[in-house]
Amino acid sequence: MLQHISFKPSIGKIAVGLLALASLVVVEHMFKQAGLWLFLGLSLSTGFFHGALDILMLQREFPQLRRLIGMLLLYLLSAVAVATLCVLSGKLMVMLLLGMSVWHFGEPYGRWANAVVVKRLIVGGAPVMLPALVSAHELNNILPLVVGGDAAWVSMAWQTLAWAWLGLCGLSLVVLRQDVLRQQVLNEVGAVLVLNLALSPMAAFALYFGLFHAVEHMQRVELNAAKPAFKHPFLSDSQSNHRIWGRITFMPLLLTCVATAALLFGLVYYLWLGLNEHSGQVVQGVDQSVLLSAVLIGLTAVTFPHLILVSRCAGWLAIKSVKA
């Protein structure tokens, strides 16, 4: 029987979490760009690594080496195609990222049996729709860095989607009360609401994406990614499986670790230069805009094949099938 990873924090963990949250509130009050750097740091570390683990899911789904290589090429081509669209249009990138995030963050993993789509939209929409409702002003200050002159249009579209999401939540409480008022749904949406009330939109999203979503996904893959069988013409089945699996799995993970370290080093170095050259003030303007846009383009491009792969593997990624 499949089981779902379920976090049931103790009082001690809750206290530590609240203390950490209070500390972040203080840090954000002291350093205005703290949310941006938290977002960049977590996106380029846990966020990057959780996406790179797609190689393990691909290996499990496509054990034949020829099919695996074909799927890897398809994965890369689709990511490049989406990245090209994002480069051509910043507002299209934001809309794509919003839509894909809602669907991906709400992946059921067998957590509920009834009103699956509704719950998926409610839970998945919380991390990206609440910022537009709770911190609209701060969000509007960030959008010009990414979409330039299209900021007003993107803001209006985002607000419209956010109010539609809130309307769906309200309607669901009336029509599907028993199905929606479940502990898992309330816990996830409630936690995201607390983050958005306490922190800036970028910091709140960074913590959700980098600490909850990414870490939970890495745990799922680690616990459930079975070793596929690769046939080798000159080795026994056991030798073939052990040697070829080890070679194919170890190298991508090693390269992922190296790339993650390099990205973090570059980010820290960039921040260090900004602090030293501007007497404690982080570099403003075009450099910041280019850096943020590059990270968002990368996230959007990889999210497209990633969410399709995760949905395909959702059955075995779940650990326990919990009826809601």
Tab-separated table of C-alpha atoms in Angstrom:
chain	number	residue	atom	x	y	z
A	1	MET	CA	0.000	0.000	0.000
A	2	LEU	CA	1.269	3.423	-0.921
A	3	GLN	CA	1.757	5.899	1.843
A	4	HIS	CA	1.891	9.651	1.821
A	5	ILE	CA	4.632	11.614	3.502
A	6	SER	CA	2.921	13.444	6.314
A	7	PHE	CA	4.524	16.065	8.515
A	8	LYS	CA	3.070	16.199	12.029
A	9	PRO	CA	5.294	18.685	13.829
A	10	SER	CA	5.619	18.496	17.596
A	11	ILE	CA	5.166	21.473	19.875
A	12	GLY	CA	8.934	21.826	19.989
A	13	LYS	CA	9.213	21.966	16.197
A	14	ILE	CA	6.393	24.491	16.010
A	15	ALA	CA	8.163	26.670	18.603
A	16	VAL	CA	11.436	26.489	16.663
A	17	GLY	CA	9.592	27.326	13.450
A	18	LEU	CA	7.898	30.352	14.996
A	19	LEU	CA	11.217	31.552	16.416
A	20	ALA	CA	12.854	31.195	12.995
A	21	LEU	CA	9.934	33.042	11.391
A	22	ALA	CA	10.233	35.875	13.916
A	23	SER	CA	13.963	36.085	13.179
A	24	LEU	CA	13.265	36.355	9.451
A	25	VAL	CA	10.767	39.136	10.100
A	26	VAL	CA	13.496	41.068	11.935
A	27	VAL	CA	16.043	40.387	9.181
A	28	GLU	CA	13.622	41.584	6.501
A	29	HIS	CA	12.942	44.718	8.509
A	30	MET	CA	16.676	45.447	8.709
A	31	PHE	CA	17.577	44.476	5.126
A	32	LYS	CA	15.017	45.340	2.462
A	33	GLN	CA	16.482	42.936	-0.105
A	34	ALA	CA	16.582	39.935	2.245
A	35	GLY	CA	13.494	38.366	0.635
A	36	LEU	CA	15.017	38.570	-2.836
A	37	TRP	CA	18.261	36.938	-1.754
A	38	LEU	CA	16.428	34.259	0.199
A	39	PHE	CA	14.427	33.463	-2.925
A	40	LEU	CA	17.524	33.347	-5.120
A	41	GLY	CA	19.494	31.319	-2.590
A	42	LEU	CA	16.844	28.634	-2.044
A	43	SER	CA	15.944	28.500	-5.748
A	44	LEU	CA	19.577	27.839	-6.680
A	45	SER	CA	20.118	25.272	-3.915
A	46	THR	CA	17.228	23.055	-2.811
A	47	GLY	CA	15.053	24.201	-5.707
A	48	PHE	CA	17.710	23.399	-8.290
A	49	PHE	CA	18.579	20.073	-6.693
A	50	HIS	CA	14.956	18.904	-6.404
A	51	GLY	CA	14.478	19.490	-10.124
A	52	ALA	CA	17.716	17.723	-11.007
A	53	LEU	CA	16.470	14.573	-9.286
A	54	ASP	CA	14.138	14.127	-12.254
A	55	ILE	CA	16.886	11.892	-13.669
A	56	LEU	CA	16.026	9.294	-11.013
A	57	MET	CA	12.323	9.384	-11.873
A	58	LEU	CA	13.112	9.087	-15.565
A	59	GLN	CA	15.314	6.078	-14.877
A	60	ARG	CA	12.543	4.346	-12.967
A	61	GLU	CA	9.895	5.093	-15.583
A	62	PHE	CA	12.060	4.224	-18.587
A	63	PRO	CA	14.443	1.408	-17.606
A	64	GLN	CA	15.555	0.680	-21.184
A	65	LEU	CA	18.623	2.783	-21.909
A	66	ARG	CA	17.462	3.782	-25.414
A	67	ARG	CA	14.089	5.017	-24.148
A	68	LEU	CA	15.758	6.811	-21.259
A	69	ILE	CA	18.035	8.737	-23.612
A	70	GLY	CA	15.062	9.612	-25.819
A	71	MET	CA	13.072	10.897	-22.844
A	72	LEU	CA	16.033	12.930	-21.622
A	73	LEU	CA	16.301	14.614	-25.016
A	74	LEU	CA	12.564	15.306	-25.044
A	75	TYR	CA	12.819	16.718	-21.520
A	76	LEU	CA	15.651	19.067	-22.514
A	77	LEU	CA	14.010	20.160	-25.778
A	78	SER	CA	10.745	21.014	-24.034
A	79	ALA	CA	12.620	23.033	-21.401
A	80	VAL	CA	14.530	24.930	-24.109
A	81	ALA	CA	11.285	25.643	-25.996
A	82	VAL	CA	9.620	27.067	-22.884
A	83	ALA	CA	12.745	29.081	-22.021
A	84	THR	CA	12.657	30.603	-25.516
A	85	LEU	CA	9.040	31.678	-25.026
A	86	CYS	CA	9.952	33.207	-21.675
A	87	VAL	CA	12.816	35.201	-23.180
A	88	LEU	CA	10.483	36.533	-25.891
A	89	SER	CA	7.741	37.554	-23.456
A	90	GLY	CA	8.123	38.295	-19.754
A	91	LYS	CA	4.377	38.496	-19.154
A	92	LEU	CA	3.870	35.112	-20.813
A	93	MET	CA	6.546	33.706	-18.518
A	94	VAL	CA	4.783	34.955	-15.382
A	95	MET	CA	1.403	33.626	-16.519
A	96	LEU	CA	2.907	30.240	-17.411
A	97	LEU	CA	4.707	30.013	-14.090
A	98	LEU	CA	1.556	30.907	-12.164
A	99	GLY	CA	-0.590	28.345	-13.972
A	100	MET	CA	1.959	25.555	-13.728
A	101	SER	CA	2.665	26.315	-10.068
A	102	VAL	CA	-1.008	26.041	-9.117
A	103	TRP	CA	-1.296	22.651	-10.800
A	104	HIS	CA	2.066	21.313	-9.619
A	105	PHE	CA	1.961	22.481	-5.976
A	106	GLY	CA	-1.474	20.903	-5.619
A	107	GLU	CA	-0.383	17.423	-6.761
A	108	PRO	CA	-2.669	15.086	-4.732
A	109	TYR	CA	-0.316	12.127	-4.127
A	110	GLY	CA	-3.371	10.178	-2.988
A	111	ARG	CA	-4.089	12.583	-0.134
A	112	TRP	CA	-7.779	12.790	-0.924
A	113	ALA	CA	-10.365	10.782	-2.821
A	114	ASN	CA	-13.164	13.309	-3.308
A	115	ALA	CA	-13.175	16.753	-4.966
A	116	VAL	CA	-9.611	16.105	-6.106
A	117	VAL	CA	-9.404	18.899	-8.694
A	118	VAL	CA	-10.960	21.474	-6.358
A	119	LYS	CA	-8.566	20.614	-3.545
A	120	ARG	CA	-5.670	20.614	-5.972
A	121	LEU	CA	-6.514	24.158	-7.080
A	122	ILE	CA	-7.025	25.374	-3.514
A	123	VAL	CA	-3.818	23.917	-2.095
A	124	GLY	CA	-1.721	24.590	-5.191
A	125	GLY	CA	-3.046	28.105	-5.586
A	126	ALA	CA	-2.256	29.252	-2.058
A	127	PRO	CA	1.521	29.845	-2.497
A	128	VAL	CA	1.092	31.940	-5.663
A	129	MET	CA	-2.321	33.569	-5.198
A	130	LEU	CA	-2.118	34.694	-1.562
A	131	PRO	CA	0.826	37.057	-2.271
A	132	ALA	CA	-1.352	38.967	-4.757
A	133	LEU	CA	-4.057	39.352	-2.099
A	134	VAL	CA	-1.930	39.958	0.984
A	135	SER	CA	1.077	41.857	-0.425
A	136	ALA	CA	-0.148	43.427	-3.659
A	137	HIS	CA	1.848	46.635	-3.174
A	138	GLU	CA	5.159	44.838	-2.610
A	139	LEU	CA	4.461	42.525	-5.521
A	140	ASN	CA	3.856	45.508	-7.795
A	141	ASN	CA	7.297	46.839	-6.866
A	142	ILE	CA	8.907	43.568	-7.958
A	143	LEU	CA	7.062	43.009	-11.251
A	144	PRO	CA	8.796	45.848	-13.190
A	145	LEU	CA	12.129	44.103	-12.578
A	146	VAL	CA	10.821	41.075	-14.458
A	147	VAL	CA	8.307	42.262	-17.044
A	148	GLY	CA	9.199	45.941	-17.444
A	149	GLY	CA	6.412	47.953	-19.078
A	150	ASP	CA	3.971	45.036	-18.891
A	151	ALA	CA	3.933	45.214	-15.072
A	152	ALA	CA	0.476	46.846	-14.883
A	153	TRP	CA	-1.096	44.214	-17.179
A	154	VAL	CA	0.531	41.332	-15.289
A	155	SER	CA	-0.529	42.802	-11.953
A	156	MET	CA	-4.150	43.098	-13.089
A	157	ALA	CA	-4.167	39.546	-14.489
A	158	TRP	CA	-2.575	38.174	-11.328
A	159	GLN	CA	-5.063	40.004	-9.125
A	160	THR	CA	-7.963	38.683	-11.207
A	161	LEU	CA	-6.709	35.112	-10.870
A	162	ALA	CA	-6.149	35.590	-7.141
A	163	TRP	CA	-9.698	36.814	-6.543
A	164	ALA	CA	-11.040	33.969	-8.668
A	165	TRP	CA	-9.031	31.542	-6.512
A	166	LEU	CA	-10.430	33.130	-3.352
A	167	GLY	CA	-13.932	32.825	-4.808
A	168	LEU	CA	-13.313	29.135	-5.484
A	169	CYS	CA	-12.217	28.677	-1.870
A	170	GLY	CA	-15.382	30.387	-0.603
A	171	LEU	CA	-17.685	28.464	-2.924
A	172	SER	CA	-16.024	25.194	-1.995
A	173	LEU	CA	-16.565	25.868	1.695
A	174	VAL	CA	-20.283	26.277	1.014
A	175	VAL	CA	-20.838	23.476	-1.502
A	176	LEU	CA	-18.155	20.937	-0.505
A	177	ARG	CA	-17.681	21.778	3.158
A	178	GLN	CA	-16.919	18.297	4.463
A	179	ASP	CA	-14.585	17.549	1.554
A	180	VAL	CA	-12.648	20.801	1.746
A	181	LEU	CA	-12.420	21.293	5.505
A	182	ARG	CA	-9.819	18.593	5.979
A	183	GLN	CA	-6.735	18.851	8.176
A	184	GLN	CA	-4.291	18.400	5.291
A	185	VAL	CA	-5.890	21.196	3.254
A	186	LEU	CA	-6.239	23.555	6.216
A	187	ASN	CA	-2.673	22.895	7.386
A	188	GLU	CA	-1.082	23.651	4.026
A	189	VAL	CA	-3.176	26.714	3.187
A	190	GLY	CA	-2.943	27.998	6.764
A	191	ALA	CA	0.841	27.675	6.853
A	192	VAL	CA	1.185	29.556	3.550
A	193	LEU	CA	-1.165	32.279	4.838
A	194	VAL	CA	0.962	32.753	7.978
A	195	LEU	CA	4.117	33.053	5.872
A	196	ASN	CA	2.533	35.681	3.630
A	197	LEU	CA	1.152	37.680	6.533
A	198	ALA	CA	4.535	37.741	8.282
A	199	LEU	CA	6.992	38.071	5.405
A	200	SER	CA	7.441	39.717	2.022
A	201	PRO	CA	5.962	37.812	-0.950
A	202	MET	CA	9.385	36.686	-2.182
A	203	ALA	CA	10.498	35.449	1.232
A	204	ALA	CA	7.192	33.653	1.821
A	205	PHE	CA	7.367	31.901	-1.547
A	206	ALA	CA	11.047	31.090	-1.063
A	207	LEU	CA	10.359	29.282	2.205
A	208	TYR	CA	7.423	27.368	0.770
A	209	PHE	CA	9.213	26.383	-2.429
A	210	GLY	CA	12.719	25.862	-1.095
A	211	LEU	CA	12.020	24.288	2.299
A	212	PHE	CA	8.628	22.602	2.098
A	213	HIS	CA	7.981	21.703	-1.536
A	214	ALA	CA	11.549	20.919	-2.619
A	215	VAL	CA	12.583	19.034	0.518
A	216	GLU	CA	9.378	16.977	0.558
A	217	HIS	CA	9.901	16.068	-3.090
A	218	MET	CA	13.492	15.018	-2.460
A	219	GLN	CA	12.286	12.759	0.346
A	220	ARG	CA	9.689	11.205	-1.925
A	221	VAL	CA	12.226	10.460	-4.638
A	222	GLU	CA	14.789	9.104	-2.188
A	223	LEU	CA	12.256	6.773	-0.566
A	224	ASN	CA	10.518	5.538	-3.689
A	225	ALA	CA	12.807	5.708	-6.723
A	226	ALA	CA	13.414	2.017	-7.420
A	227	LYS	CA	16.539	0.853	-9.277
A	228	PRO	CA	15.670	-0.091	-12.851
A	229	ALA	CA	17.154	-3.099	-14.585
A	230	PHE	CA	19.579	-2.445	-17.447
A	231	LYS	CA	20.701	-5.348	-19.585
A	232	HIS	CA	24.357	-5.646	-20.487
A	233	PRO	CA	25.470	-8.208	-23.099
A	234	PHE	CA	28.664	-9.266	-21.272
A	235	LEU	CA	27.555	-9.121	-17.639
A	236	SER	CA	25.135	-11.126	-15.536
A	237	ASP	CA	21.866	-9.446	-14.577
A	238	SER	CA	23.059	-8.610	-11.064
A	239	GLN	CA	26.421	-7.282	-12.285
A	240	SER	CA	24.769	-5.292	-15.063
A	241	ASN	CA	22.228	-3.721	-12.737
A	242	HIS	CA	24.805	-2.793	-10.127
A	243	ARG	CA	27.487	-1.377	-12.422
A	244	ILE	CA	25.362	0.449	-14.961
A	245	TRP	CA	22.882	1.819	-12.408
A	246	GLY	CA	25.709	3.065	-10.257
A	247	ARG	CA	27.393	4.752	-13.220
A	248	ILE	CA	24.218	6.396	-14.563
A	249	THR	CA	22.918	7.502	-11.158
A	250	PHE	CA	26.152	8.671	-9.563
A	251	MET	CA	27.336	10.996	-12.325
A	252	PRO	CA	24.144	13.095	-12.670
A	253	LEU	CA	23.902	13.466	-8.894
A	254	LEU	CA	27.568	14.418	-8.657
A	255	LEU	CA	27.193	16.983	-11.444
A	256	THR	CA	24.069	18.314	-9.733
A	257	CYS	CA	25.952	18.811	-6.466
A	258	VAL	CA	28.806	20.568	-8.267
A	259	ALA	CA	26.425	22.806	-10.233
A	260	THR	CA	24.471	23.666	-7.073
A	261	ALA	CA	27.669	24.613	-5.251
A	262	ALA	CA	28.816	26.728	-8.220
A	263	LEU	CA	25.500	28.572	-8.430
A	264	LEU	CA	25.501	29.299	-4.710
A	265	PHE	CA	29.108	30.451	-4.834
A	266	GLY	CA	28.274	32.833	-7.684
A	267	LEU	CA	25.291	34.190	-5.785
A	268	VAL	CA	27.258	34.726	-2.571
A	269	TYR	CA	30.104	36.364	-4.493
A	270	TYR	CA	27.671	38.689	-6.285
A	271	LEU	CA	26.086	39.666	-2.978
A	272	TRP	CA	29.477	40.166	-1.331
A	273	LEU	CA	30.596	42.509	-4.117
A	274	GLY	CA	27.397	44.506	-3.810
A	275	LEU	CA	27.755	44.891	-0.054
A	276	ASN	CA	31.393	45.978	-0.303
A	277	GLU	CA	31.080	48.350	-3.245
A	278	HIS	CA	27.992	50.123	-1.981
A	279	SER	CA	28.735	50.311	1.749
A	280	GLY	CA	26.164	47.791	2.856
A	281	GLN	CA	23.604	48.421	0.147
A	282	VAL	CA	22.847	45.548	-2.236
A	283	VAL	CA	23.341	46.369	-5.926
A	284	GLN	CA	20.196	47.874	-7.388
A	285	GLY	CA	18.838	48.161	-10.915
A	286	VAL	CA	19.696	46.272	-14.043
A	287	ASP	CA	22.011	43.657	-12.487
A	288	GLN	CA	19.348	42.661	-9.992
A	289	SER	CA	16.718	42.575	-12.715
A	290	VAL	CA	18.823	40.375	-14.985
A	291	LEU	CA	19.630	37.980	-12.146
A	292	LEU	CA	16.008	37.637	-11.036
A	293	SER	CA	14.759	37.241	-14.614
A	294	ALA	CA	17.345	34.554	-15.350
A	295	VAL	CA	16.310	32.514	-12.314
A	296	LEU	CA	12.598	32.857	-13.161
A	297	ILE	CA	13.202	31.830	-16.786
A	298	GLY	CA	15.076	28.761	-15.578
A	299	LEU	CA	12.346	27.863	-13.084
A	300	THR	CA	9.584	28.249	-15.659
A	301	ALA	CA	11.429	26.265	-18.322
A	302	VAL	CA	12.208	23.321	-16.040
A	303	THR	CA	8.806	23.364	-14.318
A	304	PHE	CA	7.035	22.367	-17.547
A	305	PRO	CA	8.666	18.936	-18.064
A	306	HIS	CA	9.075	18.505	-14.303
A	307	LEU	CA	5.356	18.769	-13.504
A	308	ILE	CA	4.464	16.367	-16.337
A	309	LEU	CA	7.000	13.840	-15.054
A	310	VAL	CA	5.856	14.218	-11.436
A	311	SER	CA	2.208	13.723	-12.422
A	312	ARG	CA	3.175	10.579	-14.318
A	313	CYS	CA	5.088	9.271	-11.292
A	314	ALA	CA	2.654	10.539	-8.647
A	315	GLY	CA	1.342	7.059	-7.889
A	316	TRP	CA	4.669	5.627	-6.730
A	317	LEU	CA	5.954	8.934	-5.359
A	318	ALA	CA	3.153	8.863	-2.790
A	319	ILE	CA	3.942	6.855	0.291
A	320	LYS	CA	0.493	6.421	1.675
A	321	SER	CA	-2.864	6.816	0.051
A	322	VAL	CA	-4.936	8.825	2.477
A	323	LYS	CA	-8.634	9.267	1.903
A	324	ALA	CA	-9.844	12.758	2.654
